[in-house]
Amino acid sequence: MTSKFIKKSAIQILIIIGSIALISLFSEIRQTANSNSLAQIPRFGNPPPNLLKPPKPQILPSGAPTPSPKPPEQPLVFAPPAQFRSQIVYKASISDSKVIALTFDDGPTAETLQILKILQKHKAVATFFCLGANLRENPEIAKRVVQAGNAIGNHTWHHFYHNVTEKTAADEIDNTGVHIYRSTGAKSLLFRPPGGRLNNGFADYAKKKNYVVVMWSIDPKDFSQPPAAVIARSVLSQATSGAIVLLHDGGGDRQQTVEAVSAIIPKLKQQGYRFVTVPQLLQMQASQKQQTADQKPK
């Protein structure tokens, strides 16, 4: 009994020792395997080896043009032909077509928007001489003026009538020009002196800067707010080809002018007139003069 028990106990001890040995062996094998696997993983931040290879150069087809950078867009410029720079104009000399230029001073204002609707309805355009102070207050209206195909001009900042120094004239005109560009993206060499005064310093500075000084040949005196019918009758009775009409979209209540414009445009169109901007009007005169010169016998 005792001998059998001793033999059985010895066998169990041997089995336990063998199991411990096997477990120890397997543990060493796993540790070695894990150590080898970790050695193959790049450290944090290092890309895999295949990403370190330089990219293959892109081969363009033979004859394929090299892409060129898109040229910067040039700003829109409202300018007369060169012969009108630094000059004063009252109207254009045009005999081969019936054209007329409506101009509006002292905006942009709420009335400007009403006038734009009338122009658009009749597929007509005009020229707007803006005050810098109003451009600062209503830049979006000025932008719509240009977007609708109209021209824009400089009417100084404050609309002073009195004599000014060259520095004041420069400040008034240059700052207005800056706001024309900021609000519309356009530049303009069209200038109209406040009140049409040519001897108080503004016109001299404008001519020095190559502006064309745009006056007018028809003045219905809408600034004094006569009835719309009076304004319309005055314009219609004086209309001639090449005329420049003075009207106002600012400087007071301009509802009479708005109503007059809605009557003037369709009636003049019935007479065969087309409405153009001041730069277009002057370009037509220049082209007609050149055409006449070309037709003369040599």
PDB file of C-alpha atoms in Angstrom:
ATOM      1  CA  MET A   1       0.000   0.000   0.000  1.00  0.00           C
ATOM      2  CA  THR A   2       2.757   2.354   0.962  1.00  0.00           C
ATOM      3  CA  SER A   3       4.899   1.399  -2.055  1.00  0.00           C
ATOM      4  CA  LYS A   4       2.050   1.999  -4.493  1.00  0.00           C
ATOM      5  CA  PHE A   5       1.314   5.416  -2.958  1.00  0.00           C
ATOM      6  CA  ILE A   6       4.956   6.476  -3.221  1.00  0.00           C
ATOM      7  CA  LYS A   7       5.157   5.416  -6.892  1.00  0.00           C
ATOM      8  CA  LYS A   8       1.929   7.279  -7.742  1.00  0.00           C
ATOM      9  CA  SER A   9       3.128  10.426  -5.998  1.00  0.00           C
ATOM     10  CA  ALA A  10       6.417  10.330  -7.868  1.00  0.00           C
ATOM     11  CA  ILE A  11       4.607  10.094 -11.222  1.00  0.00           C
ATOM     12  CA  GLN A  12       2.423  13.106 -10.357  1.00  0.00           C
ATOM     13  CA  ILE A  13       5.485  15.117  -9.369  1.00  0.00           C
ATOM     14  CA  LEU A  14       7.169  14.291 -12.689  1.00  0.00           C
ATOM     15  CA  ILE A  15       4.044  15.356 -14.595  1.00  0.00           C
ATOM     16  CA  ILE A  16       3.932  18.672 -12.721  1.00  0.00           C
ATOM     17  CA  ILE A  17       7.626  19.332 -13.373  1.00  0.00           C
ATOM     18  CA  GLY A  18       7.170  18.554 -17.072  1.00  0.00           C
ATOM     19  CA  SER A  19       4.199  20.890 -17.342  1.00  0.00           C
ATOM     20  CA  ILE A  20       6.154  23.710 -15.726  1.00  0.00           C
ATOM     21  CA  ALA A  21       8.993  23.165 -18.178  1.00  0.00           C
ATOM     22  CA  LEU A  22       6.650  23.230 -21.175  1.00  0.00           C
ATOM     23  CA  ILE A  23       4.962  26.423 -19.967  1.00  0.00           C
ATOM     24  CA  SER A  24       8.337  28.110 -19.539  1.00  0.00           C
ATOM     25  CA  LEU A  25       9.375  27.055 -23.044  1.00  0.00           C
ATOM     26  CA  PHE A  26       6.191  28.386 -24.669  1.00  0.00           C
ATOM     27  CA  SER A  27       6.577  31.685 -22.780  1.00  0.00           C
ATOM     28  CA  GLU A  28      10.071  32.202 -24.190  1.00  0.00           C
ATOM     29  CA  ILE A  29       8.860  31.443 -27.724  1.00  0.00           C
ATOM     30  CA  ARG A  30       6.001  33.981 -27.485  1.00  0.00           C
ATOM     31  CA  GLN A  31       8.286  36.665 -26.049  1.00  0.00           C
ATOM     32  CA  THR A  32      10.738  36.218 -28.904  1.00  0.00           C
ATOM     33  CA  ALA A  33       7.956  36.375 -31.494  1.00  0.00           C
ATOM     34  CA  ASN A  34       6.490  39.536 -29.978  1.00  0.00           C
ATOM     35  CA  SER A  35       9.921  41.134 -29.846  1.00  0.00           C
ATOM     36  CA  ASN A  36      10.458  40.469 -33.564  1.00  0.00           C
ATOM     37  CA  SER A  37       7.019  41.863 -34.487  1.00  0.00           C
ATOM     38  CA  LEU A  38       7.581  45.131 -32.606  1.00  0.00           C
ATOM     39  CA  ALA A  39      10.886  45.570 -34.362  1.00  0.00           C
ATOM     40  CA  GLN A  40       9.037  45.663 -37.721  1.00  0.00           C
ATOM     41  CA  ILE A  41       6.657  48.540 -36.741  1.00  0.00           C
ATOM     42  CA  PRO A  42       8.021  52.020 -37.584  1.00  0.00           C
ATOM     43  CA  ARG A  43       8.223  54.462 -34.728  1.00  0.00           C
ATOM     44  CA  PHE A  44       5.382  56.974 -34.394  1.00  0.00           C
ATOM     45  CA  GLY A  45       5.589  59.665 -37.044  1.00  0.00           C
ATOM     46  CA  ASN A  46       7.697  57.706 -39.513  1.00  0.00           C
ATOM     47  CA  PRO A  47       5.931  56.784 -42.759  1.00  0.00           C
ATOM     48  CA  PRO A  48       6.032  53.243 -44.072  1.00  0.00           C
ATOM     49  CA  PRO A  49       9.127  52.540 -46.177  1.00  0.00           C
ATOM     50  CA  ASN A  50       7.163  52.477 -49.472  1.00  0.00           C
ATOM     51  CA  LEU A  51       6.037  56.104 -48.920  1.00  0.00           C
ATOM     52  CA  LEU A  52       9.630  57.255 -48.748  1.00  0.00           C
ATOM     53  CA  LYS A  53      10.157  56.458 -52.413  1.00  0.00           C
ATOM     54  CA  PRO A  54      10.213  59.560 -54.660  1.00  0.00           C
ATOM     55  CA  PRO A  55       7.072  59.937 -56.805  1.00  0.00           C
ATOM     56  CA  LYS A  56       7.314  59.114 -60.472  1.00  0.00           C
ATOM     57  CA  PRO A  57       7.587  62.232 -62.634  1.00  0.00           C
ATOM     58  CA  GLN A  58       4.425  63.155 -64.575  1.00  0.00           C
ATOM     59  CA  ILE A  59       5.068  62.817 -68.287  1.00  0.00           C
ATOM     60  CA  LEU A  60       2.906  65.117 -70.411  1.00  0.00           C
ATOM     61  CA  PRO A  61       1.925  64.006 -73.909  1.00  0.00           C
ATOM     62  CA  SER A  62       4.189  65.351 -76.614  1.00  0.00           C
ATOM     63  CA  GLY A  63       2.963  68.684 -77.885  1.00  0.00           C
ATOM     64  CA  ALA A  64       0.832  69.340 -74.812  1.00  0.00           C
ATOM     65  CA  PRO A  65       0.949  73.070 -74.006  1.00  0.00           C
ATOM     66  CA  THR A  66       2.280  74.156 -70.645  1.00  0.00           C
ATOM     67  CA  PRO A  67      -0.587  75.614 -68.596  1.00  0.00           C
ATOM     68  CA  SER A  68      -0.195  79.378 -68.311  1.00  0.00           C
ATOM     69  CA  PRO A  69      -1.453  81.431 -65.364  1.00  0.00           C
ATOM     70  CA  LYS A  70      -4.750  83.245 -65.908  1.00  0.00           C
ATOM     71  CA  PRO A  71      -4.075  86.937 -66.544  1.00  0.00           C
ATOM     72  CA  PRO A  72      -5.538  89.295 -63.934  1.00  0.00           C
ATOM     73  CA  GLU A  73      -8.797  90.950 -64.910  1.00  0.00           C
ATOM     74  CA  GLN A  74      -8.444  94.582 -65.938  1.00  0.00           C
ATOM     75  CA  PRO A  75     -10.762  97.074 -64.236  1.00  0.00           C
ATOM     76  CA  LEU A  76     -13.545  98.634 -66.266  1.00  0.00           C
ATOM     77  CA  VAL A  77     -12.615 102.179 -67.253  1.00  0.00           C
ATOM     78  CA  PHE A  78     -15.087 104.856 -68.292  1.00  0.00           C
ATOM     79  CA  ALA A  79     -12.952 107.117 -70.415  1.00  0.00           C
ATOM     80  CA  PRO A  80     -13.466 109.173 -73.561  1.00  0.00           C
ATOM     81  CA  PRO A  81     -11.282 108.906 -76.657  1.00  0.00           C
ATOM     82  CA  ALA A  82      -7.886 110.527 -76.219  1.00  0.00           C
ATOM     83  CA  GLN A  83      -8.789 113.749 -78.039  1.00  0.00           C
ATOM     84  CA  PHE A  84     -11.368 114.588 -75.369  1.00  0.00           C
ATOM     85  CA  ARG A  85      -9.032 114.205 -72.386  1.00  0.00           C
ATOM     86  CA  SER A  86      -8.547 117.447 -70.456  1.00  0.00           C
ATOM     87  CA  GLN A  87     -11.270 119.066 -72.578  1.00  0.00           C
ATOM     88  CA  ILE A  88     -14.694 120.525 -71.789  1.00  0.00           C
ATOM     89  CA  VAL A  89     -17.618 119.093 -73.758  1.00  0.00           C
ATOM     90  CA  TYR A  90     -21.225 120.275 -73.933  1.00  0.00           C
ATOM     91  CA  LYS A  91     -22.525 117.926 -76.611  1.00  0.00           C
ATOM     92  CA  ALA A  92     -21.296 115.691 -79.406  1.00  0.00           C
ATOM     93  CA  SER A  93     -21.378 116.443 -83.123  1.00  0.00           C
ATOM     94  CA  ILE A  94     -23.145 113.454 -84.647  1.00  0.00           C
ATOM     95  CA  SER A  95     -25.033 113.592 -87.930  1.00  0.00           C
ATOM     96  CA  ASP A  96     -25.253 109.975 -89.053  1.00  0.00           C
ATOM     97  CA  SER A  97     -27.557 108.703 -86.272  1.00  0.00           C
ATOM     98  CA  LYS A  98     -30.019 109.929 -83.643  1.00  0.00           C
ATOM     99  CA  VAL A  99     -28.440 109.427 -80.226  1.00  0.00           C
ATOM    100  CA  ILE A 100     -28.767 111.268 -76.947  1.00  0.00           C
ATOM    101  CA  ALA A 101     -27.139 110.970 -73.508  1.00  0.00           C
ATOM    102  CA  LEU A 102     -29.108 111.304 -70.278  1.00  0.00           C
ATOM    103  CA  THR A 103     -26.986 112.241 -67.260  1.00  0.00           C
ATOM    104  CA  PHE A 104     -27.912 112.272 -63.572  1.00  0.00           C
ATOM    105  CA  ASP A 105     -26.143 114.241 -60.832  1.00  0.00           C
ATOM    106  CA  ASP A 106     -25.841 113.973 -57.031  1.00  0.00           C
ATOM    107  CA  GLY A 107     -26.601 110.281 -56.447  1.00  0.00           C
ATOM    108  CA  PRO A 108     -26.581 107.464 -55.739  1.00  0.00           C
ATOM    109  CA  THR A 109     -29.858 107.546 -53.787  1.00  0.00           C
ATOM    110  CA  ALA A 110     -33.126 105.642 -53.562  1.00  0.00           C
ATOM    111  CA  GLU A 111     -34.339 107.544 -56.643  1.00  0.00           C
ATOM    112  CA  THR A 112     -31.367 106.110 -58.537  1.00  0.00           C
ATOM    113  CA  LEU A 113     -32.894 102.659 -58.156  1.00  0.00           C
ATOM    114  CA  GLN A 114     -36.190 103.874 -59.606  1.00  0.00           C
ATOM    115  CA  ILE A 115     -34.403 105.402 -62.580  1.00  0.00           C
ATOM    116  CA  LEU A 116     -32.460 102.181 -63.143  1.00  0.00           C
ATOM    117  CA  LYS A 117     -35.745 100.260 -63.394  1.00  0.00           C
ATOM    118  CA  ILE A 118     -37.049 102.690 -66.021  1.00  0.00           C
ATOM    119  CA  LEU A 119     -33.820 102.469 -68.021  1.00  0.00           C
ATOM    120  CA  GLN A 120     -33.877  98.683 -67.889  1.00  0.00           C
ATOM    121  CA  LYS A 121     -37.530  98.557 -68.937  1.00  0.00           C
ATOM    122  CA  HIS A 122     -36.768 100.559 -72.077  1.00  0.00           C
ATOM    123  CA  LYS A 123     -33.325  99.011 -72.714  1.00  0.00           C
ATOM    124  CA  ALA A 124     -31.666 102.389 -72.306  1.00  0.00           C
ATOM    125  CA  VAL A 125     -28.476 103.500 -70.555  1.00  0.00           C
ATOM    126  CA  ALA A 126     -27.313 106.734 -68.953  1.00  0.00           C
ATOM    127  CA  THR A 127     -24.368 108.322 -67.137  1.00  0.00           C
ATOM    128  CA  PHE A 128     -24.454 108.960 -63.378  1.00  0.00           C
ATOM    129  CA  PHE A 129     -22.204 111.631 -61.842  1.00  0.00           C
ATOM    130  CA  CYS A 130     -21.908 110.594 -58.207  1.00  0.00           C
ATOM    131  CA  LEU A 131     -20.958 112.391 -55.020  1.00  0.00           C
ATOM    132  CA  GLY A 132     -18.303 110.701 -52.916  1.00  0.00           C
ATOM    133  CA  ALA A 133     -20.341 111.129 -49.734  1.00  0.00           C
ATOM    134  CA  ASN A 134     -23.284 109.298 -51.308  1.00  0.00           C
ATOM    135  CA  LEU A 135     -21.043 106.584 -52.726  1.00  0.00           C
ATOM    136  CA  ARG A 136     -19.819 105.880 -49.217  1.00  0.00           C
ATOM    137  CA  GLU A 137     -23.406 105.573 -47.965  1.00  0.00           C
ATOM    138  CA  ASN A 138     -24.833 103.640 -50.925  1.00  0.00           C
ATOM    139  CA  PRO A 139     -22.071 101.542 -52.527  1.00  0.00           C
ATOM    140  CA  GLU A 140     -24.471  98.766 -53.557  1.00  0.00           C
ATOM    141  CA  ILE A 141     -26.594 101.185 -55.576  1.00  0.00           C
ATOM    142  CA  ALA A 142     -23.497 102.432 -57.390  1.00  0.00           C
ATOM    143  CA  LYS A 143     -22.546  98.852 -58.123  1.00  0.00           C
ATOM    144  CA  ARG A 144     -25.958  98.228 -59.668  1.00  0.00           C
ATOM    145  CA  VAL A 145     -25.553 101.328 -61.834  1.00  0.00           C
ATOM    146  CA  VAL A 146     -22.464  99.860 -63.468  1.00  0.00           C
ATOM    147  CA  GLN A 147     -23.762  96.287 -63.590  1.00  0.00           C
ATOM    148  CA  ALA A 148     -26.754  97.502 -65.600  1.00  0.00           C
ATOM    149  CA  GLY A 149     -24.459  98.841 -68.327  1.00  0.00           C
ATOM    150  CA  ASN A 150     -24.482 102.502 -67.355  1.00  0.00           C
ATOM    151  CA  ALA A 151     -21.462 104.780 -67.013  1.00  0.00           C
ATOM    152  CA  ILE A 152     -20.399 106.453 -63.792  1.00  0.00           C
ATOM    153  CA  GLY A 153     -18.606 109.757 -63.296  1.00  0.00           C
ATOM    154  CA  ASN A 154     -17.035 111.948 -60.613  1.00  0.00           C
ATOM    155  CA  HIS A 155     -19.015 114.860 -59.102  1.00  0.00           C
ATOM    156  CA  THR A 156     -16.654 115.641 -56.163  1.00  0.00           C
ATOM    157  CA  TRP A 157     -17.228 114.615 -52.567  1.00  0.00           C
ATOM    158  CA  HIS A 158     -19.214 117.485 -51.015  1.00  0.00           C
ATOM    159  CA  HIS A 159     -20.631 119.426 -53.997  1.00  0.00           C
ATOM    160  CA  PHE A 160     -18.886 122.688 -53.056  1.00  0.00           C
ATOM    161  CA  TYR A 161     -19.672 125.767 -55.160  1.00  0.00           C
ATOM    162  CA  HIS A 162     -17.078 128.112 -53.676  1.00  0.00           C
ATOM    163  CA  ASN A 163     -13.486 128.528 -54.784  1.00  0.00           C
ATOM    164  CA  VAL A 164     -11.138 125.826 -53.528  1.00  0.00           C
ATOM    165  CA  THR A 165      -7.398 125.307 -53.343  1.00  0.00           C
ATOM    166  CA  GLU A 166      -5.761 122.687 -55.520  1.00  0.00           C
ATOM    167  CA  LYS A 167      -5.289 120.494 -52.449  1.00  0.00           C
ATOM    168  CA  THR A 168      -9.005 120.642 -51.631  1.00  0.00           C
ATOM    169  CA  ALA A 169      -9.887 119.917 -55.257  1.00  0.00           C
ATOM    170  CA  ALA A 170      -7.508 116.959 -55.207  1.00  0.00           C
ATOM    171  CA  ASP A 171      -9.010 115.603 -51.989  1.00  0.00           C
ATOM    172  CA  GLU A 172     -12.573 115.978 -53.277  1.00  0.00           C
ATOM    173  CA  ILE A 173     -11.976 114.436 -56.690  1.00  0.00           C
ATOM    174  CA  ASP A 174      -9.386 111.793 -55.806  1.00  0.00           C
ATOM    175  CA  ASN A 175     -11.317 110.450 -52.818  1.00  0.00           C
ATOM    176  CA  THR A 176     -14.482 110.235 -54.895  1.00  0.00           C
ATOM    177  CA  GLY A 177     -12.542 108.341 -57.541  1.00  0.00           C
ATOM    178  CA  VAL A 178     -11.364 105.879 -54.900  1.00  0.00           C
ATOM    179  CA  HIS A 179     -14.940 105.250 -53.776  1.00  0.00           C
ATOM    180  CA  ILE A 180     -16.105 104.795 -57.363  1.00  0.00           C
ATOM    181  CA  TYR A 181     -13.555 102.017 -57.687  1.00  0.00           C
ATOM    182  CA  ARG A 182     -14.310 100.478 -54.284  1.00  0.00           C
ATOM    183  CA  SER A 183     -18.046 100.331 -54.879  1.00  0.00           C
ATOM    184  CA  THR A 184     -18.114  99.372 -58.575  1.00  0.00           C
ATOM    185  CA  GLY A 185     -14.692  97.985 -59.495  1.00  0.00           C
ATOM    186  CA  ALA A 186     -14.546 100.623 -62.244  1.00  0.00           C
ATOM    187  CA  LYS A 187     -12.394 103.663 -62.850  1.00  0.00           C
ATOM    188  CA  SER A 188     -13.687 106.836 -64.447  1.00  0.00           C
ATOM    189  CA  LEU A 189     -12.225 109.810 -66.285  1.00  0.00           C
ATOM    190  CA  LEU A 190     -15.592 111.570 -66.496  1.00  0.00           C
ATOM    191  CA  PHE A 191     -15.968 114.682 -64.349  1.00  0.00           C
ATOM    192  CA  ARG A 192     -18.794 117.132 -63.856  1.00  0.00           C
ATOM    193  CA  PRO A 193     -18.172 120.211 -61.705  1.00  0.00           C
ATOM    194  CA  PRO A 194     -20.861 121.013 -59.114  1.00  0.00           C
ATOM    195  CA  GLY A 195     -23.269 123.577 -60.517  1.00  0.00           C
ATOM    196  CA  GLY A 196     -21.344 123.508 -63.786  1.00  0.00           C
ATOM    197  CA  ARG A 197     -18.851 125.989 -62.368  1.00  0.00           C
ATOM    198  CA  LEU A 198     -15.643 125.975 -64.364  1.00  0.00           C
ATOM    199  CA  ASN A 199     -13.606 128.600 -62.518  1.00  0.00           C
ATOM    200  CA  ASN A 200     -13.557 127.574 -58.843  1.00  0.00           C
ATOM    201  CA  GLY A 201     -10.625 125.136 -59.012  1.00  0.00           C
ATOM    202  CA  PHE A 202     -12.332 121.790 -59.578  1.00  0.00           C
ATOM    203  CA  ALA A 203     -12.381 121.794 -63.385  1.00  0.00           C
ATOM    204  CA  ASP A 204      -8.751 122.923 -63.564  1.00  0.00           C
ATOM    205  CA  TYR A 205      -7.627 120.052 -61.357  1.00  0.00           C
ATOM    206  CA  ALA A 206      -9.776 117.558 -63.279  1.00  0.00           C
ATOM    207  CA  LYS A 207      -8.268 118.627 -66.602  1.00  0.00           C
ATOM    208  CA  LYS A 208      -4.806 118.354 -65.079  1.00  0.00           C
ATOM    209  CA  LYS A 209      -5.635 114.712 -64.288  1.00  0.00           C
ATOM    210  CA  ASN A 210      -6.873 113.994 -67.859  1.00  0.00           C
ATOM    211  CA  TYR A 211     -10.571 113.937 -67.017  1.00  0.00           C
ATOM    212  CA  VAL A 212     -13.042 115.086 -69.640  1.00  0.00           C
ATOM    213  CA  VAL A 213     -15.176 117.822 -68.085  1.00  0.00           C
ATOM    214  CA  VAL A 214     -18.729 116.936 -69.072  1.00  0.00           C
ATOM    215  CA  MET A 215     -21.204 119.818 -69.190  1.00  0.00           C
ATOM    216  CA  TRP A 216     -24.613 119.680 -70.934  1.00  0.00           C
ATOM    217  CA  SER A 217     -26.659 121.116 -73.772  1.00  0.00           C
ATOM    218  CA  ILE A 218     -30.162 120.566 -72.307  1.00  0.00           C
ATOM    219  CA  ASP A 219     -31.084 121.696 -68.794  1.00  0.00           C
ATOM    220  CA  PRO A 220     -34.761 121.322 -67.805  1.00  0.00           C
ATOM    221  CA  LYS A 221     -33.878 122.757 -64.365  1.00  0.00           C
ATOM    222  CA  ASP A 222     -35.304 119.778 -62.530  1.00  0.00           C
ATOM    223  CA  PHE A 223     -33.202 120.767 -59.493  1.00  0.00           C
ATOM    224  CA  SER A 224     -35.926 123.332 -58.653  1.00  0.00           C
ATOM    225  CA  GLN A 225     -38.527 120.530 -58.613  1.00  0.00           C
ATOM    226  CA  PRO A 226     -40.973 121.664 -61.301  1.00  0.00           C
ATOM    227  CA  PRO A 227     -43.802 119.280 -62.269  1.00  0.00           C
ATOM    228  CA  ALA A 228     -42.785 116.161 -64.187  1.00  0.00           C
ATOM    229  CA  ALA A 229     -44.654 117.330 -67.284  1.00  0.00           C
ATOM    230  CA  VAL A 230     -42.616 120.564 -67.350  1.00  0.00           C
ATOM    231  CA  ILE A 231     -39.344 118.653 -67.123  1.00  0.00           C
ATOM    232  CA  ALA A 232     -40.362 116.239 -69.877  1.00  0.00           C
ATOM    233  CA  ARG A 233     -41.614 118.989 -72.186  1.00  0.00           C
ATOM    234  CA  SER A 234     -38.359 120.929 -71.816  1.00  0.00           C
ATOM    235  CA  VAL A 235     -36.237 117.921 -72.767  1.00  0.00           C
ATOM    236  CA  LEU A 236     -38.457 116.804 -75.643  1.00  0.00           C
ATOM    237  CA  SER A 237     -38.588 120.272 -77.190  1.00  0.00           C
ATOM    238  CA  GLN A 238     -34.781 120.651 -77.202  1.00  0.00           C
ATOM    239  CA  ALA A 239     -33.746 117.122 -78.164  1.00  0.00           C
ATOM    240  CA  THR A 240     -31.159 116.861 -80.927  1.00  0.00           C
ATOM    241  CA  SER A 241     -28.691 114.177 -81.894  1.00  0.00           C
ATOM    242  CA  GLY A 242     -25.576 114.342 -79.732  1.00  0.00           C
ATOM    243  CA  ALA A 243     -27.289 116.237 -76.919  1.00  0.00           C
ATOM    244  CA  ILE A 244     -26.298 115.774 -73.281  1.00  0.00           C
ATOM    245  CA  VAL A 245     -29.232 116.155 -70.873  1.00  0.00           C
ATOM    246  CA  LEU A 246     -28.736 117.333 -67.282  1.00  0.00           C
ATOM    247  CA  LEU A 247     -31.000 115.682 -64.687  1.00  0.00           C
ATOM    248  CA  HIS A 248     -30.710 114.867 -60.977  1.00  0.00           C
ATOM    249  CA  ASP A 249     -31.162 111.701 -58.919  1.00  0.00           C
ATOM    250  CA  GLY A 250     -30.068 113.302 -55.633  1.00  0.00           C
ATOM    251  CA  GLY A 251     -29.915 116.573 -53.734  1.00  0.00           C
ATOM    252  CA  GLY A 252     -33.574 116.552 -52.722  1.00  0.00           C
ATOM    253  CA  ASP A 253     -36.876 114.908 -53.580  1.00  0.00           C
ATOM    254  CA  ARG A 254     -36.517 113.729 -57.186  1.00  0.00           C
ATOM    255  CA  GLN A 255     -39.859 112.027 -57.766  1.00  0.00           C
ATOM    256  CA  GLN A 256     -40.729 114.607 -60.440  1.00  0.00           C
ATOM    257  CA  THR A 257     -37.554 113.698 -62.293  1.00  0.00           C
ATOM    258  CA  VAL A 258     -38.316 109.986 -62.010  1.00  0.00           C
ATOM    259  CA  GLU A 259     -41.782 110.545 -63.486  1.00  0.00           C
ATOM    260  CA  ALA A 260     -40.378 112.763 -66.227  1.00  0.00           C
ATOM    261  CA  VAL A 261     -37.805 110.149 -67.245  1.00  0.00           C
ATOM    262  CA  SER A 262     -40.541 107.530 -67.574  1.00  0.00           C
ATOM    263  CA  ALA A 263     -42.172 109.830 -70.162  1.00  0.00           C
ATOM    264  CA  ILE A 264     -39.045 111.153 -71.906  1.00  0.00           C
ATOM    265  CA  ILE A 265     -37.496 107.830 -72.871  1.00  0.00           C
ATOM    266  CA  PRO A 266     -40.428 106.190 -74.698  1.00  0.00           C
ATOM    267  CA  LYS A 267     -41.317 109.413 -76.543  1.00  0.00           C
ATOM    268  CA  LEU A 268     -37.769 109.956 -77.787  1.00  0.00           C
ATOM    269  CA  LYS A 269     -37.530 106.311 -78.787  1.00  0.00           C
ATOM    270  CA  GLN A 270     -40.668 106.806 -80.868  1.00  0.00           C
ATOM    271  CA  GLN A 271     -38.793 109.596 -82.661  1.00  0.00           C
ATOM    272  CA  GLY A 272     -35.957 107.206 -83.464  1.00  0.00           C
ATOM    273  CA  TYR A 273     -33.492 108.164 -80.734  1.00  0.00           C
ATOM    274  CA  ARG A 274     -31.155 105.744 -78.990  1.00  0.00           C
ATOM    275  CA  PHE A 275     -29.841 106.372 -75.498  1.00  0.00           C
ATOM    276  CA  VAL A 276     -26.094 106.027 -74.946  1.00  0.00           C
ATOM    277  CA  THR A 277     -23.559 106.823 -72.240  1.00  0.00           C
ATOM    278  CA  VAL A 278     -21.291 109.852 -72.478  1.00  0.00           C
ATOM    279  CA  PRO A 279     -18.217 107.732 -73.382  1.00  0.00           C
ATOM    280  CA  GLN A 280     -20.243 106.027 -76.121  1.00  0.00           C
ATOM    281  CA  LEU A 281     -21.460 109.383 -77.402  1.00  0.00           C
ATOM    282  CA  LEU A 282     -17.944 110.801 -77.637  1.00  0.00           C
ATOM    283  CA  GLN A 283     -16.648 107.616 -79.239  1.00  0.00           C
ATOM    284  CA  MET A 284     -19.330 107.914 -81.913  1.00  0.00           C
ATOM    285  CA  GLN A 285     -18.215 111.465 -82.679  1.00  0.00           C
ATOM    286  CA  ALA A 286     -14.589 110.362 -82.913  1.00  0.00           C
ATOM    287  CA  SER A 287     -15.485 107.439 -85.186  1.00  0.00           C
ATOM    288  CA  GLN A 288     -17.637 109.624 -87.441  1.00  0.00           C
ATOM    289  CA  LYS A 289     -14.847 112.180 -87.745  1.00  0.00           C
ATOM    290  CA  GLN A 290     -12.337 109.470 -88.630  1.00  0.00           C
ATOM    291  CA  GLN A 291     -14.691 107.945 -91.176  1.00  0.00           C
ATOM    292  CA  THR A 292     -15.225 111.323 -92.812  1.00  0.00           C
ATOM    293  CA  ALA A 293     -11.474 111.888 -92.992  1.00  0.00           C
ATOM    294  CA  ASP A 294     -10.950 108.466 -94.570  1.00  0.00           C
ATOM    295  CA  GLN A 295     -13.517 109.206 -97.267  1.00  0.00           C
ATOM    296  CA  LYS A 296     -11.873 112.439 -98.391  1.00  0.00           C
ATOM    297  CA  PRO A 297      -9.983 112.120-101.685  1.00  0.00           C
ATOM    298  CA  LYS A 298      -6.259 112.086-101.291  1.00  0.00           C
TER     299      LYS A 298
END
